[in-house]
Short mmCIF file of C-alpha atoms and ligand atoms in Angstrom, two decimals:
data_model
loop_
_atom_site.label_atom_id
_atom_site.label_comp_id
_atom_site.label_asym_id
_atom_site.label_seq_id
_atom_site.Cartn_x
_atom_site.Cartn_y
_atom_site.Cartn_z
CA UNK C 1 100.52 -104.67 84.63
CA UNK C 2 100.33 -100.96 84.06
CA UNK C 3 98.17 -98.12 84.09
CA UNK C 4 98.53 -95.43 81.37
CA UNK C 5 97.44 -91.39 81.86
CA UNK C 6 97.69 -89.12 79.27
CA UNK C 7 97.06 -86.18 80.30
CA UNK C 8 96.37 -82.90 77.60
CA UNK C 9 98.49 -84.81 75.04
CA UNK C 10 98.33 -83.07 71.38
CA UNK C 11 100.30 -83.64 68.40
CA UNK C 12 100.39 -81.12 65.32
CA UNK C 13 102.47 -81.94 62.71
CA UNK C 14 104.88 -79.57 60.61
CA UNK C 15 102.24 -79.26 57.96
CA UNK C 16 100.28 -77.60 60.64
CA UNK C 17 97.21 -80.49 61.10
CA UNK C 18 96.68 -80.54 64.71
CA UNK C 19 95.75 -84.92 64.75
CA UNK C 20 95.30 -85.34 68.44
CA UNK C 21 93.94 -82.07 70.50
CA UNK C 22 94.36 -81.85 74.47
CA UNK C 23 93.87 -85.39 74.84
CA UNK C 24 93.41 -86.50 78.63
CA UNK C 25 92.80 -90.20 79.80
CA UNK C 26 93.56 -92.73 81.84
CA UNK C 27 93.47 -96.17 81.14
CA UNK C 28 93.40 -98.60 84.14
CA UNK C 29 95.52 -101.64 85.22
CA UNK C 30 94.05 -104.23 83.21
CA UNK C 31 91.78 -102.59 81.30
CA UNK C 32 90.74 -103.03 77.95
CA UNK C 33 90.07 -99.62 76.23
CA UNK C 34 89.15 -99.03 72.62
CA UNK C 35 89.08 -95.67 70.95
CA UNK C 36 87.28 -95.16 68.36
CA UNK C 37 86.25 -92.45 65.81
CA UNK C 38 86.19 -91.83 62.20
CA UNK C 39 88.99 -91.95 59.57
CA UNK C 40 91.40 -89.22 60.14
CA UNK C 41 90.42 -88.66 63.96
CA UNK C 42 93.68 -89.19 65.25
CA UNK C 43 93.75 -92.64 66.51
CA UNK C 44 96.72 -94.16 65.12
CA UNK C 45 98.92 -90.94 65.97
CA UNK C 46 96.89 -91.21 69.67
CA UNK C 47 98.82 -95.44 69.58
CA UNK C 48 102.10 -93.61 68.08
CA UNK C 49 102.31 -91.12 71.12
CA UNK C 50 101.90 -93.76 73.34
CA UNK C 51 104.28 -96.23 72.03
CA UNK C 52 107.09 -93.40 71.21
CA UNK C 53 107.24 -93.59 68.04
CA UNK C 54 105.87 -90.16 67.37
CA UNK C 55 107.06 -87.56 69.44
CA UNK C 56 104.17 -85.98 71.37
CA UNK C 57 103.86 -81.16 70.77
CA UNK C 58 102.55 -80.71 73.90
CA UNK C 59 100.99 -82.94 77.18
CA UNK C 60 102.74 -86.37 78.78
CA UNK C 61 102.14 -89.78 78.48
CA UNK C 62 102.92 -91.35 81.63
CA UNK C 63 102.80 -95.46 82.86
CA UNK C 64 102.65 -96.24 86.23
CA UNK C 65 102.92 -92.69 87.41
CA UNK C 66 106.29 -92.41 85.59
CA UNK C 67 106.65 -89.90 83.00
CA UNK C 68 107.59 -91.52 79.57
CA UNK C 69 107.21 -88.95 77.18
CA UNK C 70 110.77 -88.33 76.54
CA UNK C 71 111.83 -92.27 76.71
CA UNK C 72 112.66 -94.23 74.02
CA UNK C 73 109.81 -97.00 72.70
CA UNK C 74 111.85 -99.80 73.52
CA UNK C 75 112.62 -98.54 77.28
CA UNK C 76 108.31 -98.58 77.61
CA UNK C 77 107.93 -101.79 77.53
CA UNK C 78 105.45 -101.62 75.24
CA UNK C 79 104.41 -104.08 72.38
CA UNK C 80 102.14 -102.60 69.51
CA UNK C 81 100.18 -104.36 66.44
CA UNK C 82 99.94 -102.70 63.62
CA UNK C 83 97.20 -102.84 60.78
CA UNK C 84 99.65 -104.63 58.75
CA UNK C 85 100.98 -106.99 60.90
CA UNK C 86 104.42 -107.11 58.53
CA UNK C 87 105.67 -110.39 59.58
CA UNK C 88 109.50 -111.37 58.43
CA UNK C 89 108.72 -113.18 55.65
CA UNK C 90 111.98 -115.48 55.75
CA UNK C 91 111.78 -116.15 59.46
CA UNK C 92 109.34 -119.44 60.30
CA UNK C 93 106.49 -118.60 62.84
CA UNK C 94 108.56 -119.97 65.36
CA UNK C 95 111.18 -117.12 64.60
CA UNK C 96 108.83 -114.57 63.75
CA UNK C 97 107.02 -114.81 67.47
CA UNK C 98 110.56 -115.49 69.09
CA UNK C 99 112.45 -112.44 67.67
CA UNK C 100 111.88 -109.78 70.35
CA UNK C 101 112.73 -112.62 73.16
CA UNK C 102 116.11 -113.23 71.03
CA UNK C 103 116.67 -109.19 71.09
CA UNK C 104 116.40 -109.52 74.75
CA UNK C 105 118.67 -112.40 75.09
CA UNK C 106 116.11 -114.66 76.67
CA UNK C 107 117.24 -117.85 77.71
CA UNK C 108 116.72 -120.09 74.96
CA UNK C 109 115.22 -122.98 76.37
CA UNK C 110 112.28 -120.56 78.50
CA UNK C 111 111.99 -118.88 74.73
CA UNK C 112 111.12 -121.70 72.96
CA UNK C 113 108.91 -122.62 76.04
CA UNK C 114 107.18 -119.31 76.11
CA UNK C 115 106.43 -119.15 72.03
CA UNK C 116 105.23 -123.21 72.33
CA UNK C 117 102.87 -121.80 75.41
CA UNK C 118 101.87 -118.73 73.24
CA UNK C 119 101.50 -120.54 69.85
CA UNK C 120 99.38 -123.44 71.60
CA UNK C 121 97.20 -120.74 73.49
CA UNK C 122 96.60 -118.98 69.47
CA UNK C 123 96.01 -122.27 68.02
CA UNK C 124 99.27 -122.04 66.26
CA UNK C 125 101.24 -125.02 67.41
CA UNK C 126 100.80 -126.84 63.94
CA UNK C 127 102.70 -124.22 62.35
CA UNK C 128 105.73 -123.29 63.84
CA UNK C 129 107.97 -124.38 60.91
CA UNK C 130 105.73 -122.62 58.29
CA UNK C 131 106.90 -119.52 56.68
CA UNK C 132 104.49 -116.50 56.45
CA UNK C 133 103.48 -116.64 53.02
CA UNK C 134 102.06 -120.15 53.40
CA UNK C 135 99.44 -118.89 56.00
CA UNK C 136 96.44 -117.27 55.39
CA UNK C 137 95.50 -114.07 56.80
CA UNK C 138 94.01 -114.64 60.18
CA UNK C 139 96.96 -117.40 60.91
CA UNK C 140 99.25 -114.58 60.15
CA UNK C 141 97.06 -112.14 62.38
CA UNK C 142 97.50 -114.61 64.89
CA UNK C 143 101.37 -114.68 64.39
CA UNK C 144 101.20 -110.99 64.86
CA UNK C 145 99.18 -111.37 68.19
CA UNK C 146 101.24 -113.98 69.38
CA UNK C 147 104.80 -112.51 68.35
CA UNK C 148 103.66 -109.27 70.97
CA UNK C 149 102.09 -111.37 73.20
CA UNK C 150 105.26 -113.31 74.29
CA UNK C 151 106.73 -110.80 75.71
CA UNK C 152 104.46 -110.17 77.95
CA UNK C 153 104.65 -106.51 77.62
CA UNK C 154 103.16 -103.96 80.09
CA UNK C 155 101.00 -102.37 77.43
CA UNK C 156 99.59 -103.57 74.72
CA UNK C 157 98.80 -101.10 71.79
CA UNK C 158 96.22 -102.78 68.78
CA UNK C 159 95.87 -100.91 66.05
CA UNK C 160 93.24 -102.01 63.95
CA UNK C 161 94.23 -105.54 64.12
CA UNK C 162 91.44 -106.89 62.61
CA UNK C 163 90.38 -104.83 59.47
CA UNK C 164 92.23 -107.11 57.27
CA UNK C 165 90.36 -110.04 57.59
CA UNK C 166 86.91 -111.39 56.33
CA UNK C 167 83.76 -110.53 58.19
CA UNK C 168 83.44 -114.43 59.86
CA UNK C 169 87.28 -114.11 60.72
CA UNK C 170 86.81 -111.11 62.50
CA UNK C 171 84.03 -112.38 64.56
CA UNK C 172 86.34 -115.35 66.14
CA UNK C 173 89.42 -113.25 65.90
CA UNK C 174 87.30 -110.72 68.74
CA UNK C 175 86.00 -113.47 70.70
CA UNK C 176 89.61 -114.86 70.79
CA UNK C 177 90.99 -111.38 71.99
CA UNK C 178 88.51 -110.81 74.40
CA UNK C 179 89.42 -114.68 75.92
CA UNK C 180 93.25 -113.47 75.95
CA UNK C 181 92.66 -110.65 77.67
CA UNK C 182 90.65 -111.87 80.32
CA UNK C 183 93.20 -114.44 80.56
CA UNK C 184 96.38 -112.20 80.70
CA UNK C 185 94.75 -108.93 81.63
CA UNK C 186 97.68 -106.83 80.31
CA UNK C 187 96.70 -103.24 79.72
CA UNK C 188 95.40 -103.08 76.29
CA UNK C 189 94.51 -99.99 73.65
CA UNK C 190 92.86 -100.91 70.91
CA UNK C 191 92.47 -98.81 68.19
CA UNK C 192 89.02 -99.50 65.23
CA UNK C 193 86.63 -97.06 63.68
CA UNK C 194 84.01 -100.31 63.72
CA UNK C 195 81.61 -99.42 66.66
CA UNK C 196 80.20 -102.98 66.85
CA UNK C 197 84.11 -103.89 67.75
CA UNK C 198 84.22 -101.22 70.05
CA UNK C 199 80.74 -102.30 72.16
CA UNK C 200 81.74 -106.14 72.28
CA UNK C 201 85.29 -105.42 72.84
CA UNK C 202 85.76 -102.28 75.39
CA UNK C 203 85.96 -102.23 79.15
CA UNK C 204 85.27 -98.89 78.08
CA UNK C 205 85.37 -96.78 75.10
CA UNK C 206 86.88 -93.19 74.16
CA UNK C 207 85.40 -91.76 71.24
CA UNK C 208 87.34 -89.23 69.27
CA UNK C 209 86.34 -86.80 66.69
CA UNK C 210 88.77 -84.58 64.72
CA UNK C 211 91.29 -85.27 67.51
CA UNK C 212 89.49 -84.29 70.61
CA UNK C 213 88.13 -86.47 72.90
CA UNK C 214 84.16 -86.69 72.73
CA UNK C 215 83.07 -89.31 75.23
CA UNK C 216 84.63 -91.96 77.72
CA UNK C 217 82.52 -94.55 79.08
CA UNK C 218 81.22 -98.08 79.04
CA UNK C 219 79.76 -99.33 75.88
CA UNK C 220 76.55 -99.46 77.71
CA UNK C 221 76.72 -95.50 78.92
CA UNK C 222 77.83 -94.64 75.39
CA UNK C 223 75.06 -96.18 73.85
CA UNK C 224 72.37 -95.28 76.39
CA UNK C 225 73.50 -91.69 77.08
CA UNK C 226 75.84 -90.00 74.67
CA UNK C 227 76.91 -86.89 75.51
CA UNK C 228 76.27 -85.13 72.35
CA UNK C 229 74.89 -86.24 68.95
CA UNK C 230 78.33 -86.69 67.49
CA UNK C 231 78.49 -89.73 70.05
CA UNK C 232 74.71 -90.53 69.68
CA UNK C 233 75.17 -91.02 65.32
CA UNK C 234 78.53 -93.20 66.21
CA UNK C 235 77.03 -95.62 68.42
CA UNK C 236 74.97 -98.02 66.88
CA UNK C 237 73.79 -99.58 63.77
CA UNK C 238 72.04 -98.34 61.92
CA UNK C 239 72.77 -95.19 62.96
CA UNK C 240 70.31 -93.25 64.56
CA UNK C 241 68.30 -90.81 63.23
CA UNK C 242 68.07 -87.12 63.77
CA UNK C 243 66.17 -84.45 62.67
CA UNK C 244 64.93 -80.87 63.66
CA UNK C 245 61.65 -80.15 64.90
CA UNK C 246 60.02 -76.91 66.66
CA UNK C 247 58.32 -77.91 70.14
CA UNK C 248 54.99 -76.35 70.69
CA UNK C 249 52.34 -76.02 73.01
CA UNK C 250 52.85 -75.23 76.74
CA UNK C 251 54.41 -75.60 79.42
CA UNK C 252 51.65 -78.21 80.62
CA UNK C 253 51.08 -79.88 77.14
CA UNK C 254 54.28 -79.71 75.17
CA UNK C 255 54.16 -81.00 71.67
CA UNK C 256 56.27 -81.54 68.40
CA UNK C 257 55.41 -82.45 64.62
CA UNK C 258 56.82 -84.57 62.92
CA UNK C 259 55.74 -85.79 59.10
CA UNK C 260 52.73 -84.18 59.28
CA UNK C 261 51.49 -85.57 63.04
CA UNK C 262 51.65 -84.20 66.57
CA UNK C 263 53.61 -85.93 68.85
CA UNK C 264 52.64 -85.10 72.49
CA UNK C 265 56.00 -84.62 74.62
CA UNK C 266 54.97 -84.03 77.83
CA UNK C 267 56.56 -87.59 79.83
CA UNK C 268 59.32 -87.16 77.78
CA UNK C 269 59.65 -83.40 79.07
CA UNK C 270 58.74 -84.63 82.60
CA UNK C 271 62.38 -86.85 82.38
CA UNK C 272 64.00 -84.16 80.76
CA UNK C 273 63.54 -80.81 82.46
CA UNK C 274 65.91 -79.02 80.20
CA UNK C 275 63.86 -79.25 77.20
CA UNK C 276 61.68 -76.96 78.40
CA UNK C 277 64.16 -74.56 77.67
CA UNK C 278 63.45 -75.18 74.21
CA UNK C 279 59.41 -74.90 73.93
CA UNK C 280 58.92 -72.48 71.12
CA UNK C 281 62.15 -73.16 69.65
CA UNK C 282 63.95 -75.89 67.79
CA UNK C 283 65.23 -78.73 69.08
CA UNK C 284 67.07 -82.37 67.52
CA UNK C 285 65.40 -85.02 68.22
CA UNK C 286 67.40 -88.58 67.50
CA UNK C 287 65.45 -91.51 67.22
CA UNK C 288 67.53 -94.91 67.22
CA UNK C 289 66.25 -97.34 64.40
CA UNK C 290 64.51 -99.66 67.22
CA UNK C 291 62.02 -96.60 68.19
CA UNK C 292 59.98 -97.38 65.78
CA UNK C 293 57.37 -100.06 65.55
CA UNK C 294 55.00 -101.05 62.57
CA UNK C 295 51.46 -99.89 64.13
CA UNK C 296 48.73 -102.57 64.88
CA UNK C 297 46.29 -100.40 64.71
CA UNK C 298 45.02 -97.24 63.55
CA UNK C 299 44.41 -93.88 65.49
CA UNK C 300 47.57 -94.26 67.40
CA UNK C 301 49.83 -91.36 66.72
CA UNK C 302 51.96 -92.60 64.39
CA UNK C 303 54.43 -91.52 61.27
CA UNK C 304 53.14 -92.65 57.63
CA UNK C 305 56.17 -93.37 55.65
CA UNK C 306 56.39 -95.08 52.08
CA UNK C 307 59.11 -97.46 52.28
CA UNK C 308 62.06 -96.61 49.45
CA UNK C 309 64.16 -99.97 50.69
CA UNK C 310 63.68 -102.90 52.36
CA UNK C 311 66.20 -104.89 53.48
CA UNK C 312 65.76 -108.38 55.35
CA UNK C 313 68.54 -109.11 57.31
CA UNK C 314 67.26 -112.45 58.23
CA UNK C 315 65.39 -112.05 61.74
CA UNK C 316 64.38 -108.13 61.26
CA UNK C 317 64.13 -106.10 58.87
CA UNK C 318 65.29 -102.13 58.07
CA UNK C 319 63.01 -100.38 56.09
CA UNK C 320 64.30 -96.74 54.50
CA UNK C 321 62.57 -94.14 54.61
CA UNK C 322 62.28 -89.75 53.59
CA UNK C 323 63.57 -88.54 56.60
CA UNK C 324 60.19 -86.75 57.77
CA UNK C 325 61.82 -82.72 58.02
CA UNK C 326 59.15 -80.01 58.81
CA UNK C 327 61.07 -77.59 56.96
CA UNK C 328 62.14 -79.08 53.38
CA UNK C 329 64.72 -75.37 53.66
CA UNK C 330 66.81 -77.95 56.37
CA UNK C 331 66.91 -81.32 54.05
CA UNK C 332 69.95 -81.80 55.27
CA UNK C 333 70.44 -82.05 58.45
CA UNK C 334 74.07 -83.83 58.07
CA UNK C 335 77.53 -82.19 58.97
CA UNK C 336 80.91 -82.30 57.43
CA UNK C 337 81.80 -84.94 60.47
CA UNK C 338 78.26 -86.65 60.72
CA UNK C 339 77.06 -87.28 57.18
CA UNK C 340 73.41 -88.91 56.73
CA UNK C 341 72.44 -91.39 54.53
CA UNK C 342 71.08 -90.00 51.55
CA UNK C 343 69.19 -90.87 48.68
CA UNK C 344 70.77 -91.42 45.60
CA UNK C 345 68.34 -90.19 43.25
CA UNK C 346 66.80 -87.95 45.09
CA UNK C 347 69.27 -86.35 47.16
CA UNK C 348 66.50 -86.62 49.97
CA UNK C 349 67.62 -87.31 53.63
CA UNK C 350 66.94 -90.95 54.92
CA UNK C 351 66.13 -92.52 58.14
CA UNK C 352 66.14 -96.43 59.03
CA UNK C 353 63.70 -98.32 60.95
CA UNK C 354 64.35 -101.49 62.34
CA UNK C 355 61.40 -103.79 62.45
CA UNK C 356 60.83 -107.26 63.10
CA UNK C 357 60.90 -109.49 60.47
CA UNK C 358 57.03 -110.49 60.33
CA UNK C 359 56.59 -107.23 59.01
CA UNK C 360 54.58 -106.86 55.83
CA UNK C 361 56.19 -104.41 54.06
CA UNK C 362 56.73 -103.27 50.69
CA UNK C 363 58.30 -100.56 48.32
CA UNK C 364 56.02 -97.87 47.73
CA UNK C 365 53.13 -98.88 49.59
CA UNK C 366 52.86 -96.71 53.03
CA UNK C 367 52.92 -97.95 56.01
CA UNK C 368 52.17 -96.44 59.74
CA UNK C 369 54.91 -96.72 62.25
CA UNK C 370 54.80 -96.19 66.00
CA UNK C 371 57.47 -94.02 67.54
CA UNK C 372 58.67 -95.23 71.12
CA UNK C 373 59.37 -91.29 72.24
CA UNK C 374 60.65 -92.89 75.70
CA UNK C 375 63.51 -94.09 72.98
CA UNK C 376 64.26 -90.48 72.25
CA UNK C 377 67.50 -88.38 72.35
CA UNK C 378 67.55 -84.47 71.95
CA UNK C 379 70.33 -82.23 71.42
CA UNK C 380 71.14 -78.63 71.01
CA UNK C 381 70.61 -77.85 67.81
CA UNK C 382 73.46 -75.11 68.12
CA UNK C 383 76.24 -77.04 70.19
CA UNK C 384 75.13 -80.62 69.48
CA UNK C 385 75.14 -81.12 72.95
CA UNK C 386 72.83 -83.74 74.84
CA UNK C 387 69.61 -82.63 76.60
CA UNK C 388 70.31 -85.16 79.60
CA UNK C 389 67.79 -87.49 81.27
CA UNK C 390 67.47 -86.92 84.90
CA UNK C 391 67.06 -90.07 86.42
CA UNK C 392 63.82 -91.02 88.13
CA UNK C 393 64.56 -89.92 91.92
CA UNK C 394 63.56 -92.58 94.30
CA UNK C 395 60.39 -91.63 96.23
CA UNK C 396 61.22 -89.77 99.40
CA UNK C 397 60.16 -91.17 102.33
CA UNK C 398 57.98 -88.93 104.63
CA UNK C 399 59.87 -87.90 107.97
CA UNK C 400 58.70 -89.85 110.67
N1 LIG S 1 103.28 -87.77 59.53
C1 LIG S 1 102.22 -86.98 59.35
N2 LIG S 1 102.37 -85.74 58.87
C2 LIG S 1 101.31 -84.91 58.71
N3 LIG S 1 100.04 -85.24 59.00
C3 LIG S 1 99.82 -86.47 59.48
C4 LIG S 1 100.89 -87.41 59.68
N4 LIG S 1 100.37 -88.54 60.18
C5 LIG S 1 99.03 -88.34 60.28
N5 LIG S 1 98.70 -87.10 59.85
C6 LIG S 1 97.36 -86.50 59.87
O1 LIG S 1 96.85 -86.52 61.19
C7 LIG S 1 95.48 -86.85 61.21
C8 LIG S 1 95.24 -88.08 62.06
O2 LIG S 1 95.85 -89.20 61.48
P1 LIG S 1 95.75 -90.65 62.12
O3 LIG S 1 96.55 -91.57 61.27
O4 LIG S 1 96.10 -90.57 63.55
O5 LIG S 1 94.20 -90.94 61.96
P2 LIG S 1 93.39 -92.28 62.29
O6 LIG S 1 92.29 -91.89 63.23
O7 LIG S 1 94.31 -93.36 62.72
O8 LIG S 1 92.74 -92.62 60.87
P3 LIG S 1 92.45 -94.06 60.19
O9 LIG S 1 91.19 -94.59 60.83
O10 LIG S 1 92.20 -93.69 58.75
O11 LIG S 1 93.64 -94.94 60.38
C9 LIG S 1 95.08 -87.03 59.75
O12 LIG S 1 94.50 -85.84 59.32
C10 LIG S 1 96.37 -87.30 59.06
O13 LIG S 1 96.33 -86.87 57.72
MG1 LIG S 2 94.89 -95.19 61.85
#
């Protein structure tokens, strides 16, 4: 078992793209770390780095406090899956998961044992003799898993193992990696772009956008405090939903509009010191799908919306929505790396509410919903930076 540090790694390629920026991160003995960000971010060239197949412009990559960077993949010890799994398609399964202990001139009779042990533990034993092509694509997955696995390598590196197969595949395959792992415990980074992978997957979770490291943290501290709204849109689905409002008032009784309503602010101001800073200013306010509630009754400051979708998703229900923007001159409140879900016809910003299923709802006919504002996130409208939460302090108790 290993641990891995990388520590200001960056790769920019002759074309000039800088992939992977001043990365620096350690991933303990054991652990289970997924990094995640869009398409593009960097990931794969993050996995490349660390397996040495890419050579790395600037920074280290070191295991167990040795530096690596300069080594040769196969003197890491390191066994990576790749997105395409390429299995050799003449070899049996039995060959296929075998071939890197034949490379190694394993004894054959502890080979065979170790790919019987591996193949059994994968739910492969049944087809050892078979040939590639006569599996289907999460057998073959498995193949892939199993044909790293038996070498027991000191590092594992995943690289979106799982995007080729179907949606109820994918949901065993995780709950079967996540039983290996706690089984083996070998160091493991594991590369997706799917957040819900990420949460039921990660030890912890790195989140990357255009190369740089965002956030690192568990998939709880992620989702409960991202650090800035890049984080905050990534984590969770639906995502969440942002938009800018002015805050008003005073000091005493700070407020914010929103579709038309005042919104008093002045707990949620009480948790958050810092966003007094921003009273007579703008601020973003994100507001996860679950904030919002379908009022009971009326009077209760809430947001009239006239749903433009519903859609049931069996035991709640997301309803879409015009984004409510004060100022119709900032529609769009998306970015190049944080798009928002937009109308189609009328190019008009949405947001999502998740509601429970009893809802009665319907296209077109408005509807109040509550807004839980202890659910609220703000950020810096300039740096995208989080407005943090201070956490309650415990009473202090009087000296004696
Ligand atoms: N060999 C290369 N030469 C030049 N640019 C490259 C090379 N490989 C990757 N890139 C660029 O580096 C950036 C990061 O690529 P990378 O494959 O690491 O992204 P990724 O996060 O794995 O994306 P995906 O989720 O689509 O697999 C991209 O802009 C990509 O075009
Ligand atoms: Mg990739």
């Amino acid at each position: 078992m290993s641990v891995v540090r990388l520590e200001h790694l960056t790769k920019t390629f002759s074309g000039g793209t800088t992939a992977v920026d001043d990365l620096s991160l350690t991933i303990g003995d054991g652990e289970f770390l997924v990094l995640v960000g869009p398409s593009g971010c960097g990931k794969s060239t993050v996995l490349r780095m660390i397996a040495g197949l890419e050579d790395a412009s600037g920074g280290d990559v070191f295991i167990d406090d040795q530096r690596v960077t300069d080594w040769a993949p196969k003197a890491r010890d390191i066994a990576m899956v790749f997105q395409n799994y390429a299995l050799y398609p003449h070899m049996t399964v039995q060959q296929n998961m075998g071939f890197a202990l034949k490379l190694r001139h394993t004894d054959k009779a502890e080979a065979q044992e170790k790919v019987r042990e591996t193949a059994d533990l994968l739910g492969l034993s049944a087809y050892l003799e078979r040939k590639p092509k006569a599996l289907s694509g999460g057998q073959r997955q498995r193949v892939a898993m199993g044909r790293a696995m038996v070498r027991q390598p000191r590092v594992f590196l995943l690289d979106e193992p799982l995007s080729n197969l179907d949606a109820k595949l994918r949901v065993s395959m995780r709950a079967e990696l996540a039983r290996l792992h706690q089984r083996y415990r070998i160091t493991t980074v594991y590369v997706t772009h799917d957040q819900v992978e990420a949460m039921t997957l990660g030890d912890r979770i790195a989140v990357i956008d255009k190369g740089r490291l965002q956030q690192v943290g568990t998939p709880e501290e992620l989702y409960r405090a991202p650090a800035n709204r890049f984080v905050a849109g990534f984590m969770g689905s639906p995502s969440m939903n942002f938009a800018t409002v002015e805050l008003g008032g005073d000091a005493d009784r700070v407020t914010m509009t929103l579709g038309g309503q005042e919104f008093g602010l002045s707990d949620v101001v009480r948790r958050r010191p810092d966003l007094a800073r921003y009273l007579g200013s703008r601020v973003v306010i994100g507001l996860r799908p679950a904030a919002f509630s379908v009022a009971e009754s009326p009077g209760v400051a809430a947001l009239t919306i006239v749903p433009l979708g519903v859609e049931s998703l069996g035991d709640e229900k997301h309803v879409l929505f015009r984004a409510p923007l004060a100022d119709v001159s900032v529609a769009r409140e998306g970015t190049d790396d944080m798009p928002v879900t937009v109308d189609e016809t009328s190019g008009a910003q949405l947001w999502t509410a998740k509601v429970t299923q009893r809802a009665d709802l319907a296209i077109g006919r408005p509807v109040s919903l509550t807004v839980d504002l202890s659910e609220a996130y703000f950020f810096d409208p300039v740096s995208g930076e989080a407005v943090v939460e201070v956490p309650v302090a415990a009473p202090v108790a009087a000296a004696a």
